[in-house]
Amino acid sequence: MNEKPSLFVLDDEQIFLDQVKFLLEDEPIELMLFLEPKEFFQALNRAKRPPLAILLDFTLTPDYPGARVLKQVQQKHKRIPVIVCTGQDRQRAVFSYSSGPYAILMKPLDSNELKVILHELQERNELLQKMADDALELATGFDCSMVWQLDQKRQAYKIVAWKGDLDRDYHRKMHLTYKELPWLVPADKDHRKRQTFYRHDVQDADVTPLYVHREEAIKRNWFSLLTIPLVKSGRVLGWIDCYAHTPNVLAQEEERKKLLETFNRYAQQASTALYADMLTRQLRIIQEITQQLSWASTEEKVFNTILEKALDYLGCSFVWIHKYNFLEDKLEPGAYQTTEPAEQCPYDTSTLIDPSAFQEVLKNGTIQRDRHASLPHTVSLQSPHCIKSAVYIPIKRADKHIL
């Protein structure tokens, strides 16, 4: 990406906008400064590329508070990180923004803290953009590439970088859920292996019966499609699509085979990079949860914080919290929350669990993911088959699993 990234700043005080301009005057970033929400949204909607981030005042105005702006941004511009600034109590700001900004900073701004966040976002953008650039460079004869990445919070895949003639409407509006991924359908061995695959005409329903964006491809004159799944530890973190305006652009079998082998090797490196980016974002989420827990004064607030963040950020459908009962030497249910109808996966709150039952999956206190997990031995469910994957997060004190 040759053009400088932009930072949109919205605050009702000119002195704060001047401060941001002074702090970032040596940074290779284009500042877009706004005093009014209306002008801010007009510029945001007109932007050809999304800004690197949005710097938003916590209070703003009584008629148009920062929480309202954040909600609108998250509804219409989901992929743009929002950094909230506040001159009030940080604790109040954190709990007011339960929907989760990328970061919360105190006024007056600490230039180092702000620059660290912007550099972190810039490195992420450069990484994703390089994937799109490299893919199009390797895919000779193709006209457009796009990188799709898993949004854990919404459990959907969205476009995070592209190269070529991709219009704004497509990358803003298009998304795919896990169920819509064609390579999960067992009708095609290439899909099952999750290897790079090629379709010579996505406009032809007989050639690509599982393709879900056919109308969009016809509108944009896309024919050939090359898809590179990015998989780590059995999980689809994203993929790269390359489109060509010519049908059957890889007509020569030898050329096609060579390119697919090249992309299968490239996919391993790209998957590792995408996984590292996911861990970085998760670390920031964990830091925010830790910050909220430090202010929680009651057990109920602690549990509610954990439950809300697990559902909100990790994309979980069900969350259980077990707390240690010192008298019984057992883990007992402390709280439970779900985004699904309660009757779909009822939870037996009377079950006491022997902590030793968790030893195998906890593996010395580390987080363990298992996409084949079912928990009839640890959690009493009337429908244990409803669990498709699980994340165990142990909280220990004095070698005891307290949560």
C-alpha positions as a LaTeX table, in Angstrom:
\begin{tabular}{lrrr}
\hline
Residue & $x$ (\AA) & $y$ (\AA) & $z$ (\AA) \\
\hline
Met1 & 0.00 & 0.00 & 0.00 \\
Asn2 & 1.72 & 3.17 & $-1.20$ \\
Glu3 & $-0.57$ & 5.77 & 0.28 \\
Lys4 & $-0.18$ & 6.81 & 3.91 \\
Pro5 & $-2.66$ & 5.33 & 6.39 \\
Ser6 & $-5.14$ & 7.77 & 7.89 \\
Leu7 & $-6.32$ & 8.37 & 11.45 \\
Phe8 & $-9.80$ & 9.83 & 11.96 \\
Val9 & $-10.06$ & 11.92 & 15.14 \\
Leu10 & $-13.41$ & 13.11 & 16.54 \\
Asp11 & $-13.52$ & 15.47 & 19.52 \\
Asp12 & $-15.62$ & 18.53 & 20.30 \\
Glu13 & $-12.58$ & 20.47 & 21.61 \\
Gln14 & $-10.16$ & 22.06 & 19.16 \\
Ile15 & $-7.38$ & 22.01 & 21.78 \\
Phe16 & $-7.45$ & 18.19 & 21.82 \\
Leu17 & $-7.31$ & 18.01 & 18.02 \\
Asp18 & $-4.31$ & 20.34 & 18.10 \\
Gln19 & $-2.64$ & 18.12 & 20.69 \\
Val20 & $-3.07$ & 15.01 & 18.53 \\
Lys21 & $-1.67$ & 16.90 & 15.54 \\
Phe22 & 1.39 & 17.92 & 17.58 \\
Leu23 & 2.00 & 14.44 & 19.04 \\
Leu24 & 1.84 & 12.72 & 15.65 \\
Glu25 & 3.53 & 15.34 & 13.48 \\
Asp26 & 6.54 & 13.07 & 12.84 \\
Glu27 & 4.47 & 9.95 & 12.15 \\
Pro28 & 3.83 & 8.82 & 8.54 \\
Ile29 & 0.08 & 9.10 & 8.97 \\
Glu30 & $-2.60$ & 11.37 & 7.51 \\
Leu31 & $-4.73$ & 13.03 & 10.18 \\
Met32 & $-8.42$ & 13.68 & 9.53 \\
Leu33 & $-9.68$ & 15.96 & 12.33 \\
Phe34 & $-13.37$ & 16.54 & 13.10 \\
Leu35 & $-15.33$ & 18.58 & 15.62 \\
Glu36 & $-18.78$ & 17.41 & 14.47 \\
Pro37 & $-20.08$ & 13.82 & 14.22 \\
Lys38 & $-21.97$ & 14.62 & 11.02 \\
Glu39 & $-18.83$ & 15.71 & 9.16 \\
Phe40 & $-16.96$ & 12.75 & 10.62 \\
Phe41 & $-19.43$ & 10.18 & 9.26 \\
Gln42 & $-19.67$ & 11.90 & 5.87 \\
Ala43 & $-15.90$ & 11.67 & 5.44 \\
Leu44 & $-15.80$ & 8.08 & 6.74 \\
Asn45 & $-18.47$ & 6.96 & 4.27 \\
Arg46 & $-16.64$ & 8.64 & 1.37 \\
Ala47 & $-13.22$ & 7.18 & 2.16 \\
Lys48 & $-11.89$ & 4.84 & $-0.55$ \\
Arg49 & $-9.96$ & 2.87 & 2.04 \\
Pro50 & $-10.85$ & 2.51 & 5.71 \\
Pro51 & $-8.67$ & 4.48 & 8.13 \\
Leu52 & $-6.03$ & 2.79 & 10.23 \\
Ala53 & $-8.10$ & 3.64 & 13.32 \\
Ile54 & $-10.58$ & 6.10 & 14.82 \\
Leu55 & $-9.65$ & 8.22 & 17.85 \\
Leu56 & $-12.90$ & 9.05 & 19.64 \\
Asp57 & $-13.77$ & 11.31 & 22.59 \\
Phe58 & $-15.58$ & 9.49 & 25.42 \\
Thr59 & $-18.10$ & 12.21 & 26.25 \\
Leu60 & $-18.21$ & 14.23 & 23.03 \\
Thr61 & $-21.53$ & 16.08 & 23.40 \\
Pro62 & $-24.64$ & 15.37 & 25.53 \\
Asp63 & $-26.73$ & 15.02 & 22.37 \\
Tyr64 & $-24.20$ & 12.83 & 20.60 \\
Pro65 & $-22.04$ & 10.92 & 23.15 \\
Gly66 & $-19.07$ & 8.84 & 22.15 \\
Ala67 & $-20.91$ & 5.60 & 22.93 \\
Arg68 & $-23.43$ & 6.40 & 20.22 \\
Val69 & $-20.68$ & 7.09 & 17.68 \\
Leu70 & $-18.93$ & 3.83 & 18.60 \\
Lys71 & $-22.14$ & 1.85 & 18.13 \\
Gln72 & $-22.72$ & 3.36 & 14.68 \\
Val73 & $-19.14$ & 2.70 & 13.62 \\
Gln74 & $-19.33$ & $-0.92$ & 14.75 \\
Gln75 & $-22.57$ & $-1.40$ & 12.83 \\
Lys76 & $-21.43$ & 0.08 & 9.51 \\
His77 & $-17.63$ & $-0.13$ & 9.62 \\
Lys78 & $-16.93$ & $-3.31$ & 11.58 \\
Arg79 & $-13.27$ & $-3.69$ & 10.67 \\
Ile80 & $-12.09$ & $-0.25$ & 11.83 \\
Pro81 & $-10.48$ & $-0.23$ & 15.32 \\
Val82 & $-11.81$ & 2.49 & 17.63 \\
Ile83 & $-9.56$ & 4.04 & 20.31 \\
Val84 & $-11.53$ & 5.86 & 23.00 \\
Cys85 & $-10.04$ & 8.86 & 24.84 \\
Thr86 & $-11.42$ & 10.06 & 28.15 \\
Gly87 & $-10.57$ & 12.74 & 30.69 \\
Gln88 & $-12.85$ & 11.05 & 33.24 \\
Asp89 & $-12.43$ & 7.95 & 35.33 \\
Arg90 & $-11.06$ & 5.11 & 33.18 \\
Gln91 & $-13.14$ & 2.60 & 35.13 \\
Arg92 & $-16.35$ & 4.36 & 34.14 \\
Ala93 & $-15.24$ & 4.47 & 30.52 \\
Val94 & $-14.42$ & 0.75 & 30.46 \\
Phe95 & $-17.79$ & $-0.31$ & 31.81 \\
Ser96 & $-19.67$ & 2.21 & 29.64 \\
Tyr97 & $-18.11$ & 0.68 & 26.53 \\
Ser98 & $-19.07$ & $-2.93$ & 27.18 \\
Ser99 & $-19.22$ & $-3.49$ & 23.40 \\
Gly100 & $-15.46$ & $-3.09$ & 23.36 \\
Pro101 & $-13.29$ & $-0.41$ & 21.77 \\
Tyr102 & $-9.82$ & $-1.46$ & 20.66 \\
Ala103 & $-8.23$ & 0.54 & 23.50 \\
Ile104 & $-9.06$ & 3.24 & 26.06 \\
Leu105 & $-6.60$ & 6.09 & 26.67 \\
Met106 & $-6.59$ & 8.81 & 29.29 \\
Lys107 & $-6.44$ & 12.54 & 28.58 \\
Pro108 & $-4.04$ & 14.26 & 28.29 \\
Leu109 & $-2.70$ & 11.72 & 25.85 \\
Asp110 & 0.52 & 9.84 & 26.47 \\
Ser111 & 2.26 & 10.08 & 23.09 \\
Asn112 & 4.17 & 6.82 & 23.59 \\
Glu113 & 1.03 & 4.88 & 24.46 \\
Leu114 & $-0.81$ & 6.21 & 21.42 \\
Lys115 & 2.12 & 5.57 & 19.08 \\
Val116 & 2.53 & 1.98 & 20.32 \\
Ile117 & $-1.11$ & 1.25 & 19.46 \\
Leu118 & $-0.88$ & 2.91 & 16.04 \\
His119 & 2.36 & 1.06 & 15.22 \\
Glu120 & 0.73 & $-2.21$ & 16.26 \\
Leu121 & $-2.21$ & $-1.55$ & 13.93 \\
Gln122 & 0.08 & $-0.43$ & 11.12 \\
Glu123 & 2.18 & $-3.59$ & 11.37 \\
Arg124 & $-0.99$ & $-5.67$ & 11.21 \\
Asn125 & $-2.24$ & $-3.81$ & 8.14 \\
Glu126 & 1.11 & $-4.15$ & 6.41 \\
Leu127 & 1.16 & $-7.88$ & 7.13 \\
Leu128 & $-2.31$ & $-8.42$ & 5.67 \\
Gln129 & $-1.62$ & $-6.17$ & 2.69 \\
Lys130 & 1.59 & $-8.05$ & 1.92 \\
Met131 & $-0.43$ & $-11.27$ & 1.77 \\
Ala132 & $-2.71$ & $-9.74$ & $-0.86$ \\
Asp133 & 0.24 & $-8.30$ & $-2.81$ \\
Asp134 & 2.24 & $-11.53$ & $-2.74$ \\
Ala135 & $-0.75$ & $-13.64$ & $-3.78$ \\
Leu136 & $-1.47$ & $-11.50$ & $-6.83$ \\
Glu137 & 2.20 & $-11.47$ & $-7.78$ \\
Leu138 & 2.37 & $-15.26$ & $-7.64$ \\
Ala139 & $-0.99$ & $-15.78$ & $-9.40$ \\
Thr140 & 0.06 & $-14.82$ & $-12.92$ \\
Gly141 & $-2.93$ & $-13.93$ & $-15.08$ \\
Phe142 & $-5.23$ & $-12.99$ & $-12.20$ \\
Asp143 & $-6.55$ & $-9.45$ & $-11.75$ \\
Cys144 & $-7.60$ & $-9.16$ & $-8.11$ \\
Ser145 & $-6.70$ & $-10.71$ & $-4.75$ \\
Met146 & $-8.40$ & $-10.39$ & $-1.37$ \\
Val147 & $-7.55$ & $-11.65$ & 2.10 \\
Trp148 & $-10.40$ & $-12.93$ & 4.26 \\
Gln149 & $-9.91$ & $-13.19$ & 8.03 \\
Leu150 & $-11.98$ & $-14.67$ & 10.85 \\
Asp151 & $-13.72$ & $-12.13$ & 13.05 \\
Gln152 & $-14.02$ & $-14.12$ & 16.28 \\
Lys153 & $-16.41$ & $-11.66$ & 17.86 \\
Arg154 & $-18.98$ & $-12.06$ & 15.07 \\
Gln155 & $-17.98$ & $-15.60$ & 14.00 \\
Ala156 & $-17.82$ & $-14.53$ & 10.37 \\
Tyr157 & $-15.09$ & $-13.95$ & 7.80 \\
Lys158 & $-14.51$ & $-10.49$ & 6.32 \\
Ile159 & $-12.13$ & $-8.92$ & 3.79 \\
Val160 & $-9.21$ & $-7.23$ & 5.53 \\
Ala161 & $-6.86$ & $-6.50$ & 2.60 \\
Trp162 & $-6.93$ & $-6.57$ & $-1.18$ \\
Lys163 & $-4.98$ & $-5.81$ & $-4.32$ \\
Gly164 & $-6.50$ & $-4.89$ & $-7.66$ \\
Asp165 & $-9.87$ & $-3.60$ & $-8.80$ \\
Leu166 & $-11.98$ & $-4.39$ & $-5.74$ \\
Asp167 & $-14.76$ & $-1.87$ & $-5.18$ \\
Arg168 & $-15.66$ & $-0.38$ & $-1.82$ \\
Asp169 & $-19.15$ & $-1.92$ & $-1.61$ \\
Tyr170 & $-17.82$ & $-5.44$ & $-1.92$ \\
His171 & $-15.15$ & $-5.30$ & 0.76 \\
Arg172 & $-17.45$ & $-3.45$ & 3.15 \\
Lys173 & $-20.55$ & $-5.60$ & 2.82 \\
Met174 & $-19.37$ & $-9.09$ & 1.92 \\
His175 & $-18.87$ & $-11.66$ & 4.64 \\
Leu176 & $-19.12$ & $-15.43$ & 5.00 \\
Thr177 & $-20.04$ & $-17.56$ & 7.98 \\
Tyr178 & $-18.31$ & $-20.82$ & 8.80 \\
Lys179 & $-21.24$ & $-22.83$ & 7.43 \\
Glu180 & $-20.92$ & $-21.13$ & 4.04 \\
Leu181 & $-17.29$ & $-22.15$ & 3.44 \\
Pro182 & $-17.32$ & $-24.37$ & 0.37 \\
Trp183 & $-14.26$ & $-26.43$ & 1.36 \\
Leu184 & $-16.10$ & $-27.83$ & 4.39 \\
Val185 & $-18.53$ & $-29.66$ & 2.12 \\
Pro186 & $-17.34$ & $-33.29$ & 1.75 \\
Ala187 & $-18.29$ & $-33.54$ & $-1.93$ \\
Asp188 & $-14.82$ & $-32.50$ & $-3.10$ \\
Lys189 & $-11.54$ & $-34.04$ & $-1.92$ \\
Asp190 & $-9.65$ & $-30.76$ & $-2.42$ \\
His191 & $-12.17$ & $-29.08$ & $-0.13$ \\
Arg192 & $-11.75$ & $-31.78$ & 2.50 \\
Lys193 & $-7.98$ & $-31.41$ & 2.48 \\
Arg194 & $-8.36$ & $-27.64$ & 2.64 \\
Gln195 & $-5.68$ & $-27.24$ & $-0.02$ \\
Thr196 & $-5.50$ & $-24.53$ & $-2.66$ \\
Phe197 & $-8.13$ & $-25.15$ & $-5.31$ \\
Tyr198 & $-9.00$ & $-23.65$ & $-8.69$ \\
Arg199 & $-12.36$ & $-23.13$ & $-10.40$ \\
His200 & $-12.24$ & $-22.07$ & $-14.04$ \\
Asp201 & $-15.65$ & $-20.35$ & $-14.14$ \\
Val202 & $-17.52$ & $-19.23$ & $-11.00$ \\
Gln203 & $-20.31$ & $-17.77$ & $-13.15$ \\
Asp204 & $-21.28$ & $-21.28$ & $-14.25$ \\
Ala205 & $-23.41$ & $-23.00$ & $-11.59$ \\
Asp206 & $-22.55$ & $-26.43$ & $-13.02$ \\
Val207 & $-18.82$ & $-25.79$ & $-12.54$ \\
Thr208 & $-19.10$ & $-24.24$ & $-9.05$ \\
Pro209 & $-22.42$ & $-25.33$ & $-7.49$ \\
Leu210 & $-21.25$ & $-24.35$ & $-3.98$ \\
Tyr211 & $-20.11$ & $-20.83$ & $-4.84$ \\
Val212 & $-22.14$ & $-18.31$ & $-2.81$ \\
His213 & $-21.22$ & $-14.96$ & $-4.43$ \\
Arg214 & $-22.19$ & $-15.75$ & $-8.01$ \\
Glu215 & $-24.26$ & $-12.61$ & $-8.55$ \\
Glu216 & $-21.41$ & $-10.47$ & $-7.27$ \\
Ala217 & $-18.97$ & $-12.24$ & $-9.61$ \\
Ile218 & $-21.22$ & $-11.68$ & $-12.62$ \\
Lys219 & $-21.59$ & $-8.00$ & $-11.71$ \\
Arg220 & $-17.79$ & $-7.59$ & $-11.56$ \\
Asn221 & $-16.97$ & $-9.82$ & $-14.56$ \\
Trp222 & $-15.06$ & $-12.39$ & $-12.50$ \\
Phe223 & $-14.61$ & $-15.86$ & $-13.98$ \\
Ser224 & $-11.58$ & $-17.83$ & $-12.76$ \\
Leu225 & $-11.14$ & $-18.28$ & $-9.02$ \\
Leu226 & $-8.11$ & $-19.44$ & $-7.06$ \\
Thr227 & $-8.70$ & $-19.98$ & $-3.31$ \\
Ile228 & $-5.90$ & $-20.51$ & $-0.77$ \\
Pro229 & $-7.26$ & $-21.68$ & 2.64 \\
Leu230 & $-5.24$ & $-20.48$ & 5.64 \\
Val231 & $-5.54$ & $-23.19$ & 8.27 \\
Lys232 & $-3.78$ & $-23.53$ & 11.62 \\
Ser233 & $-4.31$ & $-26.40$ & 14.09 \\
Gly234 & $-7.32$ & $-27.57$ & 12.12 \\
Arg235 & $-9.01$ & $-24.18$ & 12.21 \\
Val236 & $-9.76$ & $-22.01$ & 9.17 \\
Leu237 & $-8.34$ & $-18.61$ & 10.16 \\
Gly238 & $-9.04$ & $-17.14$ & 6.75 \\
Trp239 & $-8.21$ & $-17.54$ & 3.08 \\
Ile240 & $-7.01$ & $-15.67$ & 0.01 \\
Asp241 & $-9.13$ & $-15.39$ & $-3.13$ \\
Cys242 & $-7.67$ & $-14.49$ & $-6.52$ \\
Tyr243 & $-10.04$ & $-13.64$ & $-9.39$ \\
Ala244 & $-9.44$ & $-13.28$ & $-13.12$ \\
His245 & $-11.62$ & $-11.59$ & $-15.74$ \\
Thr246 & $-10.83$ & $-14.47$ & $-18.11$ \\
Pro247 & $-12.48$ & $-17.91$ & $-17.96$ \\
Asn248 & $-10.11$ & $-20.85$ & $-17.48$ \\
Val249 & $-7.03$ & $-18.68$ & $-17.06$ \\
Leu250 & $-5.07$ & $-21.78$ & $-15.95$ \\
Ala251 & $-5.98$ & $-23.96$ & $-18.91$ \\
Gln252 & $-2.61$ & $-25.77$ & $-19.00$ \\
Glu253 & $-2.63$ & $-28.64$ & $-16.52$ \\
Glu254 & 1.11 & $-28.51$ & $-15.87$ \\
Glu255 & 1.00 & $-24.77$ & $-15.18$ \\
Arg256 & $-2.03$ & $-25.20$ & $-12.90$ \\
Lys257 & $-0.43$ & $-28.01$ & $-10.90$ \\
Lys258 & 2.77 & $-26.02$ & $-10.40$ \\
Leu259 & 0.88 & $-22.93$ & $-9.19$ \\
Leu260 & $-1.27$ & $-24.94$ & $-6.77$ \\
Glu261 & 1.82 & $-26.53$ & $-5.24$ \\
Thr262 & 3.42 & $-23.09$ & $-4.86$ \\
Phe263 & 0.37 & $-21.73$ & $-3.07$ \\
Asn264 & 0.10 & $-24.76$ & $-0.77$ \\
Arg265 & 3.62 & $-23.95$ & 0.46 \\
Tyr266 & 2.83 & $-20.25$ & 0.70 \\
Ala267 & $-0.36$ & $-21.00$ & 2.67 \\
Gln268 & 1.67 & $-22.54$ & 5.50 \\
Gln269 & 3.65 & $-19.32$ & 6.00 \\
Ala270 & 0.59 & $-17.08$ & 5.65 \\
Ser271 & $-1.38$ & $-19.21$ & 8.13 \\
Thr272 & 1.37 & $-18.84$ & 10.74 \\
Ala273 & 1.41 & $-15.06$ & 10.24 \\
Leu274 & $-2.38$ & $-14.86$ & 10.54 \\
Tyr275 & $-2.28$ & $-16.97$ & 13.69 \\
Ala276 & 0.31 & $-14.64$ & 15.25 \\
Asp277 & $-1.94$ & $-11.68$ & 14.46 \\
Met278 & $-4.88$ & $-13.43$ & 16.11 \\
Leu279 & $-2.82$ & $-14.06$ & 19.26 \\
Thr280 & $-1.84$ & $-10.38$ & 19.40 \\
Arg281 & $-5.47$ & $-9.31$ & 19.26 \\
Gln282 & $-6.45$ & $-11.88$ & 21.88 \\
Leu283 & $-3.73$ & $-10.59$ & 24.19 \\
Arg284 & $-5.22$ & $-7.09$ & 24.05 \\
Ile285 & $-8.66$ & $-8.57$ & 24.84 \\
Ile286 & $-7.24$ & $-10.47$ & 27.83 \\
Gln287 & $-5.58$ & $-7.27$ & 29.08 \\
Glu288 & $-8.93$ & $-5.49$ & 28.93 \\
Ile289 & $-10.66$ & $-8.33$ & 30.80 \\
Thr290 & $-7.93$ & $-8.28$ & 33.46 \\
Gln291 & $-8.38$ & $-4.53$ & 33.84 \\
Gln292 & $-12.12$ & $-4.90$ & 34.37 \\
Leu293 & $-11.64$ & $-7.74$ & 36.84 \\
Ser294 & $-9.31$ & $-5.58$ & 38.93 \\
Trp295 & $-12.20$ & $-3.15$ & 39.49 \\
Ala296 & $-14.87$ & $-5.77$ & 40.15 \\
Ser297 & $-15.85$ & $-5.60$ & 43.83 \\
Thr298 & $-18.13$ & $-8.65$ & 44.07 \\
Glu299 & $-18.16$ & $-12.22$ & 42.83 \\
Glu300 & $-21.19$ & $-11.44$ & 40.70 \\
Lys301 & $-19.35$ & $-8.64$ & 38.89 \\
Val302 & $-16.36$ & $-10.90$ & 38.33 \\
Phe303 & $-18.55$ & $-13.60$ & 36.82 \\
Asn304 & $-20.53$ & $-11.15$ & 34.68 \\
Thr305 & $-17.32$ & $-9.63$ & 33.30 \\
Ile306 & $-15.94$ & $-13.03$ & 32.32 \\
Leu307 & $-19.22$ & $-14.19$ & 30.80 \\
Glu308 & $-19.86$ & $-11.03$ & 28.78 \\
Lys309 & $-16.33$ & $-10.84$ & 27.38 \\
Ala310 & $-16.19$ & $-14.53$ & 26.54 \\
Leu311 & $-19.44$ & $-14.29$ & 24.59 \\
Asp312 & $-18.59$ & $-10.92$ & 23.07 \\
Tyr313 & $-14.97$ & $-11.43$ & 22.01 \\
Leu314 & $-14.28$ & $-15.13$ & 21.74 \\
Gly315 & $-17.39$ & $-15.94$ & 19.71 \\
Cys316 & $-18.56$ & $-18.60$ & 22.17 \\
Ser317 & $-22.12$ & $-19.87$ & 22.21 \\
Phe318 & $-22.03$ & $-21.21$ & 25.77 \\
Val319 & $-19.89$ & $-20.16$ & 28.73 \\
Trp320 & $-19.59$ & $-21.99$ & 32.02 \\
Ile321 & $-17.72$ & $-20.79$ & 35.10 \\
His322 & $-16.79$ & $-23.32$ & 37.76 \\
Lys323 & $-15.47$ & $-22.11$ & 41.12 \\
Tyr324 & $-13.53$ & $-24.10$ & 43.66 \\
Asn325 & $-15.44$ & $-25.30$ & 46.72 \\
Phe326 & $-12.80$ & $-25.72$ & 49.43 \\
Leu327 & $-15.09$ & $-27.67$ & 51.76 \\
Glu328 & $-16.05$ & $-30.26$ & 49.16 \\
Asp329 & $-12.72$ & $-30.11$ & 47.32 \\
Lys330 & $-14.76$ & $-29.89$ & 44.11 \\
Leu331 & $-15.42$ & $-27.45$ & 41.31 \\
Glu332 & $-19.01$ & $-26.28$ & 41.43 \\
Pro333 & $-21.02$ & $-24.29$ & 38.83 \\
Gly334 & $-20.74$ & $-20.56$ & 39.52 \\
Ala335 & $-22.41$ & $-19.01$ & 36.48 \\
Tyr336 & $-23.65$ & $-19.82$ & 33.01 \\
Gln337 & $-24.60$ & $-17.76$ & 29.97 \\
Thr338 & $-25.54$ & $-18.54$ & 26.39 \\
Thr339 & $-26.31$ & $-16.79$ & 23.14 \\
Glu340 & $-28.48$ & $-19.74$ & 22.09 \\
Pro341 & $-32.01$ & $-20.62$ & 23.26 \\
Ala342 & $-31.68$ & $-22.03$ & 26.77 \\
Glu343 & $-33.54$ & $-25.23$ & 25.89 \\
Gln344 & $-31.08$ & $-26.07$ & 23.10 \\
Cys345 & $-28.25$ & $-26.89$ & 25.45 \\
Pro346 & $-29.52$ & $-27.04$ & 29.08 \\
Tyr347 & $-26.93$ & $-27.01$ & 31.83 \\
Asp348 & $-27.16$ & $-29.02$ & 35.03 \\
Thr349 & $-26.22$ & $-26.49$ & 37.74 \\
Ser350 & $-26.19$ & $-29.12$ & 40.47 \\
Thr351 & $-23.13$ & $-30.98$ & 39.19 \\
Leu352 & $-19.95$ & $-30.97$ & 41.29 \\
Ile353 & $-16.76$ & $-31.81$ & 39.40 \\
Asp354 & $-13.60$ & $-33.41$ & 40.65 \\
Pro355 & $-10.71$ & $-31.06$ & 39.66 \\
Ser356 & $-8.68$ & $-34.09$ & 38.54 \\
Ala357 & $-11.15$ & $-34.53$ & 35.67 \\
Phe358 & $-9.68$ & $-31.41$ & 34.08 \\
Gln359 & $-6.03$ & $-32.39$ & 34.36 \\
Glu360 & $-5.75$ & $-33.93$ & 30.91 \\
Val361 & $-7.29$ & $-31.00$ & 29.02 \\
Leu362 & $-5.79$ & $-28.23$ & 31.16 \\
Lys363 & $-2.26$ & $-29.50$ & 30.59 \\
Asn364 & $-0.51$ & $-27.72$ & 33.42 \\
Gly365 & $-2.58$ & $-24.58$ & 33.33 \\
Thr366 & $-2.47$ & $-23.71$ & 29.62 \\
Ile367 & $-5.39$ & $-22.93$ & 27.35 \\
Gln368 & $-6.40$ & $-26.00$ & 25.38 \\
Arg369 & $-8.53$ & $-25.93$ & 22.24 \\
Asp370 & $-10.14$ & $-29.10$ & 20.98 \\
Arg371 & $-12.40$ & $-28.98$ & 17.94 \\
His372 & $-13.65$ & $-32.50$ & 18.71 \\
Ala373 & $-14.42$ & $-31.82$ & 22.37 \\
Ser374 & $-17.49$ & $-33.13$ & 24.12 \\
Leu375 & $-17.76$ & $-32.90$ & 27.87 \\
Pro376 & $-20.09$ & $-35.54$ & 29.29 \\
His377 & $-17.45$ & $-36.44$ & 31.90 \\
Thr378 & $-17.01$ & $-32.91$ & 33.20 \\
Val379 & $-20.20$ & $-31.02$ & 32.41 \\
Ser380 & $-23.66$ & $-32.51$ & 32.69 \\
Leu381 & $-25.63$ & $-31.74$ & 29.53 \\
Gln382 & $-28.87$ & $-33.20$ & 28.28 \\
Ser383 & $-27.47$ & $-32.70$ & 24.75 \\
Pro384 & $-23.65$ & $-33.14$ & 24.92 \\
His385 & $-23.50$ & $-33.38$ & 21.12 \\
Cys386 & $-24.19$ & $-29.63$ & 20.89 \\
Ile387 & $-20.57$ & $-28.93$ & 21.89 \\
Lys388 & $-18.47$ & $-28.72$ & 18.73 \\
Ser389 & $-15.35$ & $-27.03$ & 20.11 \\
Ala390 & $-14.21$ & $-25.86$ & 23.51 \\
Val391 & $-11.77$ & $-23.44$ & 25.08 \\
Tyr392 & $-10.69$ & $-24.18$ & 28.66 \\
Ile393 & $-9.27$ & $-21.21$ & 30.57 \\
Pro394 & $-7.92$ & $-22.24$ & 33.98 \\
Ile395 & $-7.44$ & $-19.66$ & 36.73 \\
Lys396 & $-5.10$ & $-20.97$ & 39.42 \\
Arg397 & $-3.98$ & $-19.73$ & 42.81 \\
Ala398 & $-1.60$ & $-21.63$ & 45.07 \\
Asp399 & $-1.74$ & $-24.59$ & 42.64 \\
Lys400 & $-5.54$ & $-24.78$ & 43.00 \\
His401 & $-7.93$ & $-24.30$ & 40.13 \\
Ile402 & $-10.11$ & $-21.62$ & 41.72 \\
Leu403 & $-12.05$ & $-20.85$ & 38.50 \\
\hline
\end{tabular}
